[in-house]
C-alpha cells in the first residue's frame, strides 16, 4: 500500500546562539500560518551544524571545512551545505532567522521552479526600507548584472548537485567568483556552475518593510533590528509577534532572560516580555519615538561633521596650492 502522506516542508534556518529570540519568533510564525507539516532544521553557523528539531539528528560540516570558514563567514556560508545535508534529493527552503512569516509556507514550497536550481527575489525588485537600500543595496542596484537575495531561497537539491560547499570555497579561493557573487547569486557564480535562478515574487522577502502583500518580512538591517534597538519603523509589528510567541509558549521567559544577560536583546524587550500585555503601550511608544529622534539627531550631526571636514580639506588643499604658487 502506498503512503499517501505528503512529505513535510523542509526548511533550514540560518541561526546561532545569539539569535535565539528572533529564531523562536520566526519558528512561531511558521507554525501559526502553515497548515502542512514542517520539518525544521536549525543551522548553527557558529558550530557548523544543522539540527533537525523533530528527530534531534545533527549533521555537521567536516572539521577542516569549519576551520576554513570561521565566525560570521560560517554563518553566511552554512546555507550552501543544504543540498549535501539533504543527500541531493528533494527540495528545501532556506531562511535567515531574523524573519517572520505572514502566509502559508506551502505557497513557497509549491512554487514552480521551472527546472531551475534556485528561486530567490531579485535585488532590483526588492521592497525595502529606504535606509537599507541606501546603506547596503545601492552597489547591486546600479549595475547591469542581476543579483538576488539569498536570505530566502527555494532549492532543488538534485539540481544543486553541481556544487558542494567545499567546492564553492575552493573556487572563491581561486578568484573564480567572489563572496558577493555567491551571497547575491551573481552572474559569475551562475555562469560558472551553469545554473539558473527563478525569480521569486518580492513579497517573499520584504526587507524591513511590511504592507498588505507581505508574505515574509526580513529584519535585515543590523543597525535597527527591533530586539536590539528601539527605532525600527515597524518595531511594534515585530513586538506583537514576540509577545504572541511568549503567550503561546513558543518562547520561554528563561530564554528571554538568558538573551538579555548575554546582551542579545534590549532591556525594553525583557521588560515587555515579563509584563507582557500589561506593559503600557504609551511608554513603549515614547521609548521608540525618543530613540528615533536621537538617531535622527546623531545622523544629522554625523552628516554635518562630514561636510565640515570635506570643506576644510578643500580649503587647506587650496591654501597649500596657493602657497606653493607664490613660492
Tab-separated table of N, CA and C in Angstrom, residues 98-217:
chain	number	residue	atom	x	y	z
A	98	UNK	N	16.213	36.030	11.242
A	98	UNK	CA	15.639	37.336	11.595
A	98	UNK	C	14.473	37.708	10.680
A	99	UNK	N	13.554	36.765	10.531
A	99	UNK	CA	12.417	36.949	9.639
A	99	UNK	C	11.133	36.547	10.351
A	100	UNK	N	10.001	36.928	9.777
A	100	UNK	CA	8.701	36.443	10.252
A	100	UNK	C	7.858	36.086	9.035
A	101	UNK	N	7.096	35.016	9.173
A	101	UNK	CA	6.230	34.545	8.096
A	101	UNK	C	4.825	35.101	8.284
A	102	UNK	N	4.192	35.488	7.180
A	102	UNK	CA	2.835	36.032	7.241
A	102	UNK	C	1.882	35.309	6.296
A	103	UNK	N	2.313	34.188	5.740
A	103	UNK	CA	1.478	33.411	4.816
A	103	UNK	C	1.811	31.938	5.007
A	104	UNK	N	1.030	31.081	4.372
A	104	UNK	CA	1.273	29.641	4.466
A	104	UNK	C	2.560	29.299	3.725
A	105	UNK	N	3.504	28.678	4.418
A	105	UNK	CA	4.793	28.343	3.818
A	105	UNK	C	4.640	27.388	2.636
A	106	UNK	N	3.522	26.676	2.579
A	106	UNK	CA	3.275	25.764	1.458
A	106	UNK	C	3.257	26.508	0.126
A	107	UNK	N	2.875	27.783	0.144
A	107	UNK	CA	2.881	28.578	-1.090
A	107	UNK	C	4.291	28.686	-1.656
A	108	UNK	N	5.251	28.912	-0.775
A	108	UNK	CA	6.645	28.983	-1.212
A	108	UNK	C	7.153	27.598	-1.594
A	109	UNK	N	6.807	26.602	-0.799
A	109	UNK	CA	7.249	25.222	-1.035
A	109	UNK	C	6.782	24.716	-2.397
A	110	UNK	N	5.580	25.084	-2.792
A	110	UNK	CA	4.998	24.608	-4.051
A	110	UNK	C	5.248	25.555	-5.222
A	111	UNK	N	6.071	26.554	-5.021
A	111	UNK	CA	6.401	27.492	-6.097
A	111	UNK	C	7.076	26.737	-7.241
A	112	UNK	N	6.663	27.038	-8.466
A	112	UNK	CA	7.174	26.343	-9.651
A	112	UNK	C	8.582	26.835	-9.998
A	113	UNK	N	9.558	25.960	-9.826
A	113	UNK	CA	10.944	26.314	-10.124
A	113	UNK	C	11.241	26.290	-11.625
A	114	UNK	N	10.347	25.693	-12.398
A	114	UNK	CA	10.506	25.649	-13.865
A	114	UNK	C	11.864	25.101	-14.293
A	115	UNK	N	12.339	24.096	-13.578
A	115	UNK	CA	13.599	23.467	-13.938
A	115	UNK	C	14.834	24.154	-13.401
A	116	UNK	N	14.674	25.272	-12.693
A	116	UNK	CA	15.826	25.992	-12.134
A	116	UNK	C	16.283	25.346	-10.825
A	117	UNK	N	17.538	25.564	-10.486
A	117	UNK	CA	18.079	25.007	-9.249
A	117	UNK	C	17.654	25.808	-8.028
A	118	UNK	N	17.445	27.111	-8.215
A	118	UNK	CA	17.161	28.005	-7.092
A	118	UNK	C	16.070	28.995	-7.471
A	119	UNK	N	15.362	29.481	-6.467
A	119	UNK	CA	14.450	30.612	-6.642
A	119	UNK	C	14.733	31.614	-5.534
A	120	UNK	N	14.807	32.898	-5.898
A	120	UNK	CA	15.074	33.959	-4.925
A	120	UNK	C	14.558	35.275	-5.490
A	121	UNK	N	14.401	36.255	-4.617
A	121	UNK	CA	13.913	37.577	-5.023
A	121	UNK	C	15.062	38.391	-5.621
A	122	UNK	N	14.907	38.940	-6.823
A	122	UNK	CA	15.946	39.803	-7.388
A	122	UNK	C	16.109	41.078	-6.557
A	123	UNK	N	17.349	41.503	-6.383
A	123	UNK	CA	17.608	42.719	-5.614
A	123	UNK	C	16.870	43.910	-6.219
A	124	UNK	N	16.843	44.000	-7.540
A	124	UNK	CA	16.223	45.146	-8.203
A	124	UNK	C	14.707	45.178	-8.040
A	125	UNK	N	14.119	44.078	-7.614
A	125	UNK	CA	12.673	44.038	-7.403
A	125	UNK	C	12.295	44.057	-5.925
A	126	UNK	N	13.293	44.116	-5.051
A	126	UNK	CA	13.031	44.028	-3.616
A	126	UNK	C	12.324	45.276	-3.105
A	127	UNK	N	11.370	45.071	-2.197
A	127	UNK	CA	10.755	46.171	-1.466
A	127	UNK	C	11.495	46.304	-0.145
A	128	UNK	N	11.913	47.514	0.152
A	128	UNK	CA	12.783	47.692	1.308
A	128	UNK	C	12.618	49.075	1.902
A	129	UNK	N	12.919	49.175	3.199
A	129	UNK	CA	13.015	50.485	3.840
A	129	UNK	C	14.153	51.252	3.180
A	130	UNK	N	13.970	52.548	2.986
A	130	UNK	CA	14.950	53.346	2.249
A	130	UNK	C	16.326	53.320	2.890
A	131	UNK	N	16.389	53.269	4.213
A	131	UNK	CA	17.682	53.276	4.899
A	131	UNK	C	18.516	52.068	4.505
A	132	UNK	N	17.884	50.907	4.346
A	132	UNK	CA	18.630	49.703	3.976
A	132	UNK	C	19.092	49.782	2.526
A	133	UNK	N	18.248	50.301	1.649
A	133	UNK	CA	18.650	50.467	0.251
A	133	UNK	C	19.864	51.381	0.167
A	134	UNK	N	19.803	52.519	0.852
A	134	UNK	CA	20.892	53.498	0.799
A	134	UNK	C	22.189	52.934	1.359
A	135	UNK	N	22.093	52.135	2.416
A	135	UNK	CA	23.290	51.669	3.109
A	135	UNK	C	23.891	50.400	2.515
A	136	UNK	N	23.058	49.519	1.954
A	136	UNK	CA	23.548	48.191	1.600
A	136	UNK	C	23.285	47.750	0.157
A	137	UNK	N	22.232	48.227	-0.470
A	137	UNK	CA	21.838	47.645	-1.751
A	137	UNK	C	22.243	48.450	-2.980
A	138	UNK	N	22.689	49.691	-2.799
A	138	UNK	CA	22.996	50.523	-3.958
A	138	UNK	C	24.021	49.878	-4.883
A	139	UNK	N	25.001	49.199	-4.309
A	139	UNK	CA	26.043	48.548	-5.106
A	139	UNK	C	25.454	47.557	-6.095
A	140	UNK	N	24.379	46.883	-5.681
A	140	UNK	CA	23.790	45.834	-6.512
A	140	UNK	C	22.656	46.345	-7.394
A	141	UNK	N	22.269	47.592	-7.195
A	141	UNK	CA	21.198	48.180	-7.992
A	141	UNK	C	21.730	48.904	-9.221
A	142	UNK	N	22.883	49.531	-9.081
A	142	UNK	CA	23.417	50.387	-10.143
A	142	UNK	C	24.384	49.640	-11.055
A	143	UNK	N	24.038	48.420	-11.415
A	143	UNK	CA	24.865	47.597	-12.303
A	143	UNK	C	23.954	46.884	-13.297
A	144	UNK	N	24.559	46.372	-14.366
A	144	UNK	CA	23.783	45.648	-15.370
A	144	UNK	C	23.473	44.222	-14.938
A	145	UNK	N	24.325	43.645	-14.103
A	145	UNK	CA	24.138	42.261	-13.661
A	145	UNK	C	22.904	42.145	-12.769
A	146	UNK	N	22.314	40.965	-12.770
A	146	UNK	CA	21.196	40.673	-11.874
A	146	UNK	C	21.710	39.975	-10.624
A	147	UNK	N	21.353	40.523	-9.468
A	147	UNK	CA	21.693	39.908	-8.191
A	147	UNK	C	20.402	39.504	-7.486
A	148	UNK	N	20.529	38.569	-6.539
A	148	UNK	CA	19.362	38.029	-5.849
A	148	UNK	C	19.609	38.006	-4.344
A	149	UNK	N	18.522	38.011	-3.589
A	149	UNK	CA	18.598	37.955	-2.125
A	149	UNK	C	18.624	36.497	-1.685
A	150	UNK	N	19.794	36.024	-1.258
A	150	UNK	CA	19.947	34.622	-0.868
A	150	UNK	C	19.485	34.356	0.557
A	151	UNK	N	18.851	35.352	1.187
A	151	UNK	CA	18.351	35.172	2.552
A	151	UNK	C	17.050	34.391	2.594
A	152	UNK	N	16.387	34.258	1.450
A	152	UNK	CA	15.232	33.364	1.288
A	152	UNK	C	15.413	32.650	-0.046
A	153	UNK	N	15.534	31.334	-0.003
A	153	UNK	CA	15.716	30.572	-1.238
A	153	UNK	C	14.893	29.290	-1.201
A	154	UNK	N	14.338	28.941	-2.347
A	154	UNK	CA	13.788	27.610	-2.568
A	154	UNK	C	14.821	26.871	-3.398
A	155	UNK	N	15.228	25.689	-2.933
A	155	UNK	CA	16.347	24.969	-3.540
A	155	UNK	C	15.894	23.609	-4.051
A	156	UNK	N	16.207	23.311	-5.310
A	156	UNK	CA	16.069	21.954	-5.837
A	156	UNK	C	17.399	21.263	-5.568
A	157	UNK	N	17.439	20.431	-4.542
A	157	UNK	CA	18.707	19.859	-4.082
A	157	UNK	C	19.360	18.968	-5.132
A	158	UNK	N	18.555	18.317	-5.962
A	158	UNK	CA	19.118	17.462	-7.010
A	158	UNK	C	19.824	18.303	-8.068
A	159	UNK	N	19.195	19.387	-8.487
A	159	UNK	CA	19.816	20.252	-9.492
A	159	UNK	C	20.991	21.031	-8.905
A	160	UNK	N	21.020	21.171	-7.578
A	160	UNK	CA	22.137	21.851	-6.925
A	160	UNK	C	23.312	20.908	-6.693
A	161	UNK	N	23.228	19.688	-7.225
A	161	UNK	CA	24.317	18.714	-7.064
A	161	UNK	C	25.560	19.122	-7.844
A	162	UNK	N	25.455	20.213	-8.603
A	162	UNK	CA	26.613	20.694	-9.357
A	162	UNK	C	27.679	21.288	-8.444
A	163	UNK	N	27.338	21.527	-7.191
A	163	UNK	CA	28.319	22.118	-6.290
A	163	UNK	C	28.205	21.534	-4.892
A	164	UNK	N	29.288	21.682	-4.143
A	164	UNK	CA	29.310	21.399	-2.707
A	164	UNK	C	29.880	22.636	-2.037
A	165	UNK	N	29.688	22.764	-0.744
A	165	UNK	CA	30.233	23.920	-0.038
A	165	UNK	C	31.747	23.954	-0.174
A	166	UNK	N	32.381	22.785	-0.080
A	166	UNK	CA	33.838	22.717	-0.205
A	166	UNK	C	34.296	23.229	-1.566
A	167	UNK	N	33.596	22.820	-2.628
A	167	UNK	CA	33.994	23.258	-3.972
A	167	UNK	C	33.770	24.759	-4.153
A	168	UNK	N	32.712	25.287	-3.553
A	168	UNK	CA	32.454	26.722	-3.655
A	168	UNK	C	33.567	27.525	-2.987
A	169	UNK	N	34.017	27.058	-1.834
A	169	UNK	CA	35.109	27.746	-1.138
A	169	UNK	C	36.389	27.669	-1.955
A	170	UNK	N	36.633	26.501	-2.559
A	170	UNK	CA	37.817	26.347	-3.419
A	170	UNK	C	37.787	27.354	-4.566
A	171	UNK	N	36.626	27.502	-5.201
A	171	UNK	CA	36.519	28.407	-6.345
A	171	UNK	C	36.669	29.861	-5.918
A	172	UNK	N	36.187	30.209	-4.735
A	172	UNK	CA	36.400	31.577	-4.247
A	172	UNK	C	37.870	31.816	-3.951
A	173	UNK	N	38.549	30.811	-3.405
A	173	UNK	CA	39.989	30.937	-3.159
A	173	UNK	C	40.752	31.147	-4.466
A	174	UNK	N	40.240	30.554	-5.550
A	174	UNK	CA	40.873	30.678	-6.865
A	174	UNK	C	40.419	31.934	-7.601
A	175	UNK	N	39.578	32.749	-6.958
A	175	UNK	CA	39.068	34.011	-7.525
A	175	UNK	C	38.181	33.786	-8.750
A	176	UNK	N	37.555	32.601	-8.844
A	176	UNK	CA	36.625	32.346	-9.946
A	176	UNK	C	35.399	33.237	-9.796
A	177	UNK	N	34.922	33.365	-8.563
A	177	UNK	CA	33.867	34.318	-8.234
A	177	UNK	C	34.092	34.787	-6.809
A	178	UNK	N	33.470	35.877	-6.450
A	178	UNK	CA	33.689	36.492	-5.139
A	178	UNK	C	32.638	36.047	-4.129
A	179	UNK	N	32.846	36.423	-2.883
A	179	UNK	CA	31.852	36.166	-1.846
A	179	UNK	C	30.542	36.876	-2.192
A	180	UNK	N	30.626	38.088	-2.733
A	180	UNK	CA	29.410	38.808	-3.128
A	180	UNK	C	28.679	38.081	-4.248
A	181	UNK	N	29.436	37.536	-5.205
A	181	UNK	CA	28.810	36.762	-6.285
A	181	UNK	C	28.050	35.569	-5.723
A	182	UNK	N	28.630	34.934	-4.707
A	182	UNK	CA	27.986	33.769	-4.099
A	182	UNK	C	26.766	34.178	-3.282
A	183	UNK	N	26.938	35.162	-2.408
A	183	UNK	CA	25.868	35.512	-1.480
A	183	UNK	C	24.726	36.280	-2.152
A	184	UNK	N	24.985	36.830	-3.342
A	184	UNK	CA	23.916	37.505	-4.083
A	184	UNK	C	23.644	36.824	-5.426
A	185	UNK	N	24.123	35.582	-5.575
A	185	UNK	CA	23.843	34.768	-6.763
A	185	UNK	C	24.162	35.533	-8.037
A	186	UNK	N	25.358	36.132	-8.060
A	186	UNK	CA	25.762	36.960	-9.188
A	186	UNK	C	26.050	36.168	-10.452
A	187	UNK	N	26.277	36.889	-11.538
A	187	UNK	CA	26.435	36.264	-12.855
A	187	UNK	C	27.628	35.318	-12.908
A	188	UNK	N	28.757	35.696	-12.305
A	188	UNK	CA	29.935	34.824	-12.341
A	188	UNK	C	29.655	33.498	-11.652
A	189	UNK	N	28.939	33.549	-10.543
A	189	UNK	CA	28.554	32.327	-9.830
A	189	UNK	C	27.615	31.490	-10.692
A	190	UNK	N	26.612	32.107	-11.271
A	190	UNK	CA	25.625	31.375	-12.074
A	190	UNK	C	26.251	30.783	-13.331
A	191	UNK	N	27.105	31.558	-13.996
A	191	UNK	CA	27.709	31.071	-15.234
A	191	UNK	C	28.687	29.936	-14.976
A	192	UNK	N	29.477	30.075	-13.924
A	192	UNK	CA	30.472	29.035	-13.651
A	192	UNK	C	29.800	27.696	-13.367
A	193	UNK	N	28.699	27.711	-12.619
A	193	UNK	CA	28.007	26.476	-12.266
A	193	UNK	C	26.919	26.109	-13.271
A	194	UNK	N	26.692	27.004	-14.245
A	194	UNK	CA	25.680	26.763	-15.271
A	194	UNK	C	24.322	26.467	-14.639
A	195	UNK	N	23.904	27.359	-13.742
A	195	UNK	CA	22.595	27.213	-13.106
A	195	UNK	C	21.775	28.478	-13.336
A	196	UNK	N	20.474	28.325	-13.287
A	196	UNK	CA	19.566	29.455	-13.429
A	196	UNK	C	18.826	29.686	-12.117
A	197	UNK	N	18.496	30.939	-11.878
A	197	UNK	CA	17.740	31.315	-10.680
A	197	UNK	C	16.365	31.808	-11.116
A	198	UNK	N	15.329	31.179	-10.593
A	198	UNK	CA	13.956	31.599	-10.909
A	198	UNK	C	13.596	32.797	-10.026
A	199	UNK	N	12.945	33.768	-10.636
A	199	UNK	CA	12.533	34.962	-9.893
A	199	UNK	C	11.396	34.631	-8.938
A	200	UNK	N	11.633	34.894	-7.665
A	200	UNK	CA	10.622	34.714	-6.631
A	200	UNK	C	9.920	36.055	-6.425
A	201	UNK	N	8.594	36.083	-6.298
A	201	UNK	CA	7.901	37.354	-6.067
A	201	UNK	C	8.455	38.080	-4.842
A	202	UNK	N	8.543	39.393	-4.934
A	202	UNK	CA	9.215	40.183	-3.895
A	202	UNK	C	8.573	40.055	-2.524
A	203	UNK	N	7.265	39.715	-2.477
A	203	UNK	CA	6.591	39.631	-1.174
A	203	UNK	C	7.127	38.511	-0.296
A	204	UNK	N	7.965	37.634	-0.870
A	204	UNK	CA	8.572	36.569	-0.073
A	204	UNK	C	9.870	37.010	0.602
A	205	UNK	N	10.228	38.276	0.443
A	205	UNK	CA	11.413	38.775	1.149
A	205	UNK	C	11.359	40.296	1.219
A	206	UNK	N	10.369	40.837	1.941
A	206	UNK	CA	10.286	42.274	2.163
A	206	UNK	C	11.302	42.664	3.234
A	207	UNK	N	12.137	43.636	2.926
A	207	UNK	CA	13.267	43.998	3.774
A	207	UNK	C	12.933	45.175	4.684
A	208	UNK	N	12.789	44.891	5.981
A	208	UNK	CA	12.470	45.933	6.965
A	208	UNK	C	11.244	46.732	6.542
A	209	UNK	N	10.303	46.044	5.936
A	209	UNK	CA	9.142	46.701	5.333
A	209	UNK	C	7.970	45.730	5.354
A	210	UNK	N	6.777	46.243	5.648
A	210	UNK	CA	5.597	45.384	5.631
A	210	UNK	C	4.421	46.148	5.027
A	211	UNK	N	3.642	45.464	4.189
A	211	UNK	CA	2.388	46.011	3.692
A	211	UNK	C	1.404	44.856	3.529
A	212	UNK	N	0.260	45.128	2.908
A	212	UNK	CA	-0.785	44.108	2.820
A	212	UNK	C	-0.398	42.937	1.927
A	213	UNK	N	0.661	43.093	1.117
A	213	UNK	CA	1.084	41.996	0.235
A	213	UNK	C	2.173	41.124	0.849
A	214	UNK	N	2.752	41.553	1.959
A	214	UNK	CA	3.900	40.850	2.551
A	214	UNK	C	3.554	39.411	2.935
A	215	UNK	N	4.407	38.487	2.518
A	215	UNK	CA	4.277	37.093	2.930
A	215	UNK	C	5.410	36.683	3.866
A	216	UNK	N	6.518	37.395	3.758
A	216	UNK	CA	7.640	37.167	4.670
A	216	UNK	C	8.379	38.486	4.826
A	217	UNK	N	8.629	38.874	6.069
A	217	UNK	CA	9.323	40.132	6.357
A	217	UNK	C	10.674	39.815	6.981
